[in-house]
PDB file of C-alpha atoms in Angstrom:
ATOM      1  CA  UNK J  22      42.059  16.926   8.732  1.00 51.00           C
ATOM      2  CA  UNK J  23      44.070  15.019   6.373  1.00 55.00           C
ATOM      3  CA  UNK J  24      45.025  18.392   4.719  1.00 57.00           C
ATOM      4  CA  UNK J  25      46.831  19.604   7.894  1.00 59.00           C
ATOM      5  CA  UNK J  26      48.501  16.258   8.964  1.00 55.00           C
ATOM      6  CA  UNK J  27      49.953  16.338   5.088  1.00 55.00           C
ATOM      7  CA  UNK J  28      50.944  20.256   5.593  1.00 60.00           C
ATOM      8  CA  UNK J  29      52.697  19.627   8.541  1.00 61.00           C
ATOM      9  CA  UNK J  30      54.141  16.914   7.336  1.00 57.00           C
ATOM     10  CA  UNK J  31      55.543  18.976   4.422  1.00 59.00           C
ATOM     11  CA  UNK J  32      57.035  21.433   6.723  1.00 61.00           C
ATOM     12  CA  UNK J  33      58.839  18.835   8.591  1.00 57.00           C
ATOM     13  CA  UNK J  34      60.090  16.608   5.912  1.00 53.00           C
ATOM     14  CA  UNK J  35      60.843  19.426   3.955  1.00 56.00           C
ATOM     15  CA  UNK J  36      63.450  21.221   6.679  1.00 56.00           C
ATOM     16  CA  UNK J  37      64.547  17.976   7.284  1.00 53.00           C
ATOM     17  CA  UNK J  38      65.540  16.763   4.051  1.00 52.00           C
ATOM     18  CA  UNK J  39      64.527  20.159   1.582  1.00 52.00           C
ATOM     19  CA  UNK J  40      63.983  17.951  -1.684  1.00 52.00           C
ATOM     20  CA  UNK J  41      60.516  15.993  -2.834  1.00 52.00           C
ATOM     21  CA  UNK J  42      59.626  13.550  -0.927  1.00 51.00           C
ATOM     22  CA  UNK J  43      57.127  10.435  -1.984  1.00 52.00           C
ATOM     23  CA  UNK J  44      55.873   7.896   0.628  1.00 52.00           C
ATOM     24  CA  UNK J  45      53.175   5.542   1.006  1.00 49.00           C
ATOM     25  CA  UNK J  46      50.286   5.925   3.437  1.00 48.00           C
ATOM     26  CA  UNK J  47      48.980   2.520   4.810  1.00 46.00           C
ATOM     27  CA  UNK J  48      44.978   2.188   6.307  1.00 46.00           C
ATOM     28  CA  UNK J  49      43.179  -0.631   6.486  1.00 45.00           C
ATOM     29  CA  UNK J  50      45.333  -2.206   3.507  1.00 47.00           C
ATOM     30  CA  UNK J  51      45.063  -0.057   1.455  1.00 49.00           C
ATOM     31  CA  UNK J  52      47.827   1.894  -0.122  1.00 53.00           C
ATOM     32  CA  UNK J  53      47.471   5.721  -0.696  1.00 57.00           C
ATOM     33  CA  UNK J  54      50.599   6.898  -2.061  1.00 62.00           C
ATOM     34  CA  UNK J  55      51.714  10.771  -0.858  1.00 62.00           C
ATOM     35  CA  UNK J  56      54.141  12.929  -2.916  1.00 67.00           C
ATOM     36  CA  UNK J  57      55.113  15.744  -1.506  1.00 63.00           C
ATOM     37  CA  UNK J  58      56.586  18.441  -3.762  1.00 68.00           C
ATOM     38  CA  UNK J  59      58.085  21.484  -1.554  1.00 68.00           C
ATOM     39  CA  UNK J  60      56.292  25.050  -2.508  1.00 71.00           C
ATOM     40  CA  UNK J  61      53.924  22.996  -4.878  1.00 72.00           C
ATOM     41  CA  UNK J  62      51.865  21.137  -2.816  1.00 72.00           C
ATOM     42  CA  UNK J  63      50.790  17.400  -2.068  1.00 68.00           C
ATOM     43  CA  UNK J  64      49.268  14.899  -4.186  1.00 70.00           C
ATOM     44  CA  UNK J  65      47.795  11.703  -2.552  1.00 63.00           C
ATOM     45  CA  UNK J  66      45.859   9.410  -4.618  1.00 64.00           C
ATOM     46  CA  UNK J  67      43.610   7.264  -3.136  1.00 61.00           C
ATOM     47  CA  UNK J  68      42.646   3.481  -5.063  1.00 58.00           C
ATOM     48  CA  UNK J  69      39.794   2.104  -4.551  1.00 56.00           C
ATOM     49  CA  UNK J  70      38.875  -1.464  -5.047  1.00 56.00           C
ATOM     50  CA  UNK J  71      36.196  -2.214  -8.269  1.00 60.00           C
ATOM     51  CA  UNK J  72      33.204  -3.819  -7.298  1.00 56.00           C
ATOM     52  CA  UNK J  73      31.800  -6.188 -10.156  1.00 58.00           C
ATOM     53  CA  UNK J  74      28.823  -6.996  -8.871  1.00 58.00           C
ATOM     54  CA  UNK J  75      26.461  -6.029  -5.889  1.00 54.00           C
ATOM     55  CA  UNK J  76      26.867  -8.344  -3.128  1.00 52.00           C
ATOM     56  CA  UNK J  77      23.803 -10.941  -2.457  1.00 50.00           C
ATOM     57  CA  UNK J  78      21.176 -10.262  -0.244  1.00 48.00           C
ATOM     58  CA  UNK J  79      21.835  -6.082  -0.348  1.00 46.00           C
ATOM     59  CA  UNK J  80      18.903  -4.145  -2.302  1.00 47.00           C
ATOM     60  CA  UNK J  81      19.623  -0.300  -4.006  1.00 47.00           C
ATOM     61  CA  UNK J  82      19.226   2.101  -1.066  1.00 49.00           C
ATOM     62  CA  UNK J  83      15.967   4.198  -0.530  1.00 50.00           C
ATOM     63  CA  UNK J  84      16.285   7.414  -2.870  1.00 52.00           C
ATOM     64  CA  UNK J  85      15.344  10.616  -1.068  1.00 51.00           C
ATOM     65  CA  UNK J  86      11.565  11.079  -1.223  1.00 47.00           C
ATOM     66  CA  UNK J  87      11.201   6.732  -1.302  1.00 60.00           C
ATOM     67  CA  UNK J  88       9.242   6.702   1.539  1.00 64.00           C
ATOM     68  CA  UNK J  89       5.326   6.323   1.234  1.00 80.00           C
ATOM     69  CA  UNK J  90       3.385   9.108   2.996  1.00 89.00           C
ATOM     70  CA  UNK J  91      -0.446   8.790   4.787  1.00 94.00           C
ATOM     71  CA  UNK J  92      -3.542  10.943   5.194  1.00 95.00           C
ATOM     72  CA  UNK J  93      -3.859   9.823   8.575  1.00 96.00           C
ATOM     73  CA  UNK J  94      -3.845  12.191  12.158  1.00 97.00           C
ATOM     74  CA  UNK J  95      -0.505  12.503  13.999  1.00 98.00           C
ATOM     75  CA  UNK J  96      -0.021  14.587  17.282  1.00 98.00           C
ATOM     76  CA  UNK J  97       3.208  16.154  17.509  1.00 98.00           C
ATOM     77  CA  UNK J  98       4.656  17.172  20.979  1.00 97.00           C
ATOM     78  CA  UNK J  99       7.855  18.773  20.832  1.00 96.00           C
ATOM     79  CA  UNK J 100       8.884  21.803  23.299  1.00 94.00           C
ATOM     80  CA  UNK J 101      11.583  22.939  21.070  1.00 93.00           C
ATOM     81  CA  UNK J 102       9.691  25.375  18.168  1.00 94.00           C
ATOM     82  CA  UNK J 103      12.352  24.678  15.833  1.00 94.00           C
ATOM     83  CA  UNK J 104      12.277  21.043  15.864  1.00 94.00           C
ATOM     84  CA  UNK J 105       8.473  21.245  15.957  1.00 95.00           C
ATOM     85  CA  UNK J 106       7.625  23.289  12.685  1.00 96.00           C
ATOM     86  CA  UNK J 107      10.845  21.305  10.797  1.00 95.00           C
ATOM     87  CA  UNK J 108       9.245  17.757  11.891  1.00 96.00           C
ATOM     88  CA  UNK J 109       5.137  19.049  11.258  1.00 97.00           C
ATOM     89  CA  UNK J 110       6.778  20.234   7.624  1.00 96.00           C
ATOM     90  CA  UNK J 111       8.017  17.071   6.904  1.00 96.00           C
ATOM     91  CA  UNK J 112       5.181  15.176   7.963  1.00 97.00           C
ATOM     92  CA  UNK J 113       3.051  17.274   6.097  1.00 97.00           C
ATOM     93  CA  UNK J 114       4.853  16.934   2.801  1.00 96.00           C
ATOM     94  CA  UNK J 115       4.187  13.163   2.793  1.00 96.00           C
ATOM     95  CA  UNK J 116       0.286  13.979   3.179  1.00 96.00           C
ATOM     96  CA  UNK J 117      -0.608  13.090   7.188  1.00 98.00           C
ATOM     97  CA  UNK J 118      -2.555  15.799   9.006  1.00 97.00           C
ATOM     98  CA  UNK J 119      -0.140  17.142  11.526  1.00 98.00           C
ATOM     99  CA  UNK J 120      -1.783  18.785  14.625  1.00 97.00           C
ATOM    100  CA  UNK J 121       1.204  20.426  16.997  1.00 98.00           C
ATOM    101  CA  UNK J 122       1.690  20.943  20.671  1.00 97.00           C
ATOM    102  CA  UNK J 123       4.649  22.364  22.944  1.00 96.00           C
ATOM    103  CA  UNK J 124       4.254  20.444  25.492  1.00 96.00           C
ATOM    104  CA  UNK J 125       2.023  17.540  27.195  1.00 96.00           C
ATOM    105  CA  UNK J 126      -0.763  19.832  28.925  1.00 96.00           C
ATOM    106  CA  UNK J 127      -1.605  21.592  25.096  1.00 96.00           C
ATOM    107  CA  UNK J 128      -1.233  17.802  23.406  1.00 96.00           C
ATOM    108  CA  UNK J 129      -4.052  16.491  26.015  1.00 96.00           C
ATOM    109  CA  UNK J 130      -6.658  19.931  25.298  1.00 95.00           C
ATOM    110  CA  UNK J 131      -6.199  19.229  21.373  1.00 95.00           C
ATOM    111  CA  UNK J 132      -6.781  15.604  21.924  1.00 94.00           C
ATOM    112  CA  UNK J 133      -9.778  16.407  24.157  1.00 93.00           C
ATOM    113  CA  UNK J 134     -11.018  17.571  21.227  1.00 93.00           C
ATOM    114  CA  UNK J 135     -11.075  15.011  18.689  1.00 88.00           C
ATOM    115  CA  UNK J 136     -13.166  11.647  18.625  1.00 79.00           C
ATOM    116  CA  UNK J 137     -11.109   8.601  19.791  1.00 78.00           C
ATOM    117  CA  UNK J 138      -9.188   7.346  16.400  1.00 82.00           C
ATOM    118  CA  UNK J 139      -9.365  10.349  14.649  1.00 91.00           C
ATOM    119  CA  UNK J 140      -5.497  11.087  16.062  1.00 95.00           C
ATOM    120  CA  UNK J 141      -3.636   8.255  14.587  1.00 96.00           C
ATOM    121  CA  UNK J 142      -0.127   8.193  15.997  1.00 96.00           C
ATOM    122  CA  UNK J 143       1.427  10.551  18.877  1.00 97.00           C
ATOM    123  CA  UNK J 144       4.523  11.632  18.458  1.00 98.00           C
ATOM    124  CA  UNK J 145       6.393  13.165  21.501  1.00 96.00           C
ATOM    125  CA  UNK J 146       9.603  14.392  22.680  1.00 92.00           C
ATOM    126  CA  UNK J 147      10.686  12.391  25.731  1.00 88.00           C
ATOM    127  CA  UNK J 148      12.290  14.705  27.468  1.00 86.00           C
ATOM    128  CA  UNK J 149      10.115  18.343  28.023  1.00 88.00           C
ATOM    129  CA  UNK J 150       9.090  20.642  30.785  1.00 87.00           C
ATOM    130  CA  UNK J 151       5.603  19.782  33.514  1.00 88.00           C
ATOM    131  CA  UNK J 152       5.280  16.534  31.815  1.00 92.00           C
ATOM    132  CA  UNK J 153       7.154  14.336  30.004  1.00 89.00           C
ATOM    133  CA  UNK J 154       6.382  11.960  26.764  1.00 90.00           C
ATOM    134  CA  UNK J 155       5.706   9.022  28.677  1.00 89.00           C
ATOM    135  CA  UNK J 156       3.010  10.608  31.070  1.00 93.00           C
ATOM    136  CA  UNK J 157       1.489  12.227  28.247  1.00 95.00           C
ATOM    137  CA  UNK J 158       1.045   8.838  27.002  1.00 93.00           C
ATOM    138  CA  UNK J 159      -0.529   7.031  30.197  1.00 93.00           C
ATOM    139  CA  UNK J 160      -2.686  10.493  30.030  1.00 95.00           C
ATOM    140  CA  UNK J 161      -3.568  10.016  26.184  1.00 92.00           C
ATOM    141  CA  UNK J 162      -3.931   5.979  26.277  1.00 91.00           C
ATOM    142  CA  UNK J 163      -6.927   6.791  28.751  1.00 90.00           C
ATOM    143  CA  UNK J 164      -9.002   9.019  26.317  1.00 89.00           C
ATOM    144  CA  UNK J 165      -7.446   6.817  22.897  1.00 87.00           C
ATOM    145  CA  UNK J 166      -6.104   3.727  23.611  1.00 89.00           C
ATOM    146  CA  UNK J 167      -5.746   3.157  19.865  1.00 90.00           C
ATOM    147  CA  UNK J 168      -3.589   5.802  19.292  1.00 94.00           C
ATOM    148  CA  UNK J 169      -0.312   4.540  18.546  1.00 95.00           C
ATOM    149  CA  UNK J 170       3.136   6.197  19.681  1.00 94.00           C
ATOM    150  CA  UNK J 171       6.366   6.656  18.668  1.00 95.00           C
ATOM    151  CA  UNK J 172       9.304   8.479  21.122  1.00 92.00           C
ATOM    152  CA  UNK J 173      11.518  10.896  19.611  1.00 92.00           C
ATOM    153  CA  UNK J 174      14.928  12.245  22.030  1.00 87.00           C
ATOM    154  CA  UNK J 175      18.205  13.653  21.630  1.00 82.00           C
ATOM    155  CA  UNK J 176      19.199  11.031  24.564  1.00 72.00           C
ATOM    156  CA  UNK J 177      20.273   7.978  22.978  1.00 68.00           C
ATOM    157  CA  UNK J 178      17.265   5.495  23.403  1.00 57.00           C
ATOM    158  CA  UNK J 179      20.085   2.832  25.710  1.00 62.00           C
ATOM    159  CA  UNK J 180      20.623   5.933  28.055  1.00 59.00           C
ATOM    160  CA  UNK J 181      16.705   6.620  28.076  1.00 59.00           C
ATOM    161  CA  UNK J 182      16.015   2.622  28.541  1.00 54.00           C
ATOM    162  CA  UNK J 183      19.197   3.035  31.706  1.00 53.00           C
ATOM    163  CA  UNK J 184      17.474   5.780  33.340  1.00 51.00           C
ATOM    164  CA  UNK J 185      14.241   4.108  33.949  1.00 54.00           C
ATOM    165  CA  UNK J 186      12.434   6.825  31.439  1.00 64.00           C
ATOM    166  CA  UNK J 187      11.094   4.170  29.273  1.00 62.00           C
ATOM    167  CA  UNK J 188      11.467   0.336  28.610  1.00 68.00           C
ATOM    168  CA  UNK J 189      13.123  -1.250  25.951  1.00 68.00           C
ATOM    169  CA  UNK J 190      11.703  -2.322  22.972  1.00 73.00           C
ATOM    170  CA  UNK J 191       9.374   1.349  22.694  1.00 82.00           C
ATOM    171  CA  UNK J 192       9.255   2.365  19.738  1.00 87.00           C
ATOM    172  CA  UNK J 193      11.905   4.980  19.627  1.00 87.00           C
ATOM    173  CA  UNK J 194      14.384   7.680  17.549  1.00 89.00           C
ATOM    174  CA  UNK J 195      17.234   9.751  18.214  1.00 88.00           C
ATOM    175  CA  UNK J 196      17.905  12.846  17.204  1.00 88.00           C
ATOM    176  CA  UNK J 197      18.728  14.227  14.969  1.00 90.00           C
ATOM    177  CA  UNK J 198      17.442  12.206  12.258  1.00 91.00           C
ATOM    178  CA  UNK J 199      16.754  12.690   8.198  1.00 92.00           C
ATOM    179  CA  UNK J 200      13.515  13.365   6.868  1.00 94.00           C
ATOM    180  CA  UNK J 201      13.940   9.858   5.148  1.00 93.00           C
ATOM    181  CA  UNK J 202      14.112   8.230   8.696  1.00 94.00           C
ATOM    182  CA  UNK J 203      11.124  10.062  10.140  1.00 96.00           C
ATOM    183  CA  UNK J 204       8.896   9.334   6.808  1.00 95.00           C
ATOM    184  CA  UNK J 205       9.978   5.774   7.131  1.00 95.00           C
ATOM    185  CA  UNK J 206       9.891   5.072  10.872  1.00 94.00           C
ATOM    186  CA  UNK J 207       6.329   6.347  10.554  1.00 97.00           C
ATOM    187  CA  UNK J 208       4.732   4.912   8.280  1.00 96.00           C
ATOM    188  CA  UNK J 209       6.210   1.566  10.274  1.00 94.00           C
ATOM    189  CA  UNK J 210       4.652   2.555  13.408  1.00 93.00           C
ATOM    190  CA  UNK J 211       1.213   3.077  11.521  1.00 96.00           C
ATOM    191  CA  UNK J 212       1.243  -0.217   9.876  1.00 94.00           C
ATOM    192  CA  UNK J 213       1.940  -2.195  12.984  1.00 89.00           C
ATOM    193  CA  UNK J 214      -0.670  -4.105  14.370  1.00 75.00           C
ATOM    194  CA  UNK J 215      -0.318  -3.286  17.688  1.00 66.00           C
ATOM    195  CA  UNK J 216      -0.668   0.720  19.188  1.00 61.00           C
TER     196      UNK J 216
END
């Protein structure tokens, strides 16, 4: 974008004046100084200030791959094949056992079918055709009340919260979201005390 406003701003400098031109860009006090130079291009250099030291209280950030894995159960429920098999490979790359569903009514038969704790964490779309994330839950709590749950959506979780689809404070994530986030959001839903 920056490209084209400086192109166009060529053009017009250039068939107004028809010499090189230098100016200074101001943003956010910082100076980026322009020099435009007709039928050769633009040049704009950009400063940027030095930092000496890191600032208290901030830690290195998380290198890809960081985040610890599990061997325990999750149930995925996710209508959207795509987003299923990309989600089930991640998962399975950091070790859990990923058993997948399309939609509420297959979650419940495969859940049916193992002992109560042996699914760990039930992970569900929100949002998905004949029954949605939260009734799978109310269904699911009944046969496994252990089994924790975590809501994934491509609704923001305020506009999910507004709608009366779930209450605030569920643990939640938008979508789209890294492989980092996922891996990391949960493993912190499995290490919570609470389901």
């Amino acid at each position: 974008m920056l490209n084209d406003v400086l192109i166009e701003m060529e053009k017009m400098l250039h068939r107004l004046i028809g010499e090189d031109i230098e100016l200074t860009i101001t943003t956010s006090g910082d100076l980026w100084p322009v020099k435009v130079d007709p039928g050769q291009g633009t040049t704009v250099r950009i400063y940027l200030p030095r930092v000496l030291e890191e600032p208290s209280g901030l830690s290195a950030p998380k290198k890809r791959g960081e985040h610890p894995g599990g061997k325990e159960t999750v149930l995925l429920v996710e209508d959207e094949e795509v987003v299923r098999a990309m989600v089930a490979r991640i998962l399975q790359s950091k070790g859990y056992t990923v058993l997948t569903a399309s939609n509420g009514a297959e979650a419940l038969k495969i859940a049916e079918k193992h002992i109560p704790g042996e699914i760990h964490l039930l992970l569900t779309d929100v949002v998905m055709p004949k029954m949605g994330g939260r009734e799978l839950v109310e269904k699911l709590e009944k046969m496994n009340p252990k089994t924790k749950v975590l809501y994934m959506s491509g609704h923001t979780d305020d506009s999910i919260v507004r709608h009366g689809i779930l209450e605030p404070g569920i643990a939640f994530m938008q979508k789209p979201f890294s492989p980092e986030d996922l891996a990391g959001k949960v493993r912190q839903i499995l290490d919570s005390g609470s389901p």
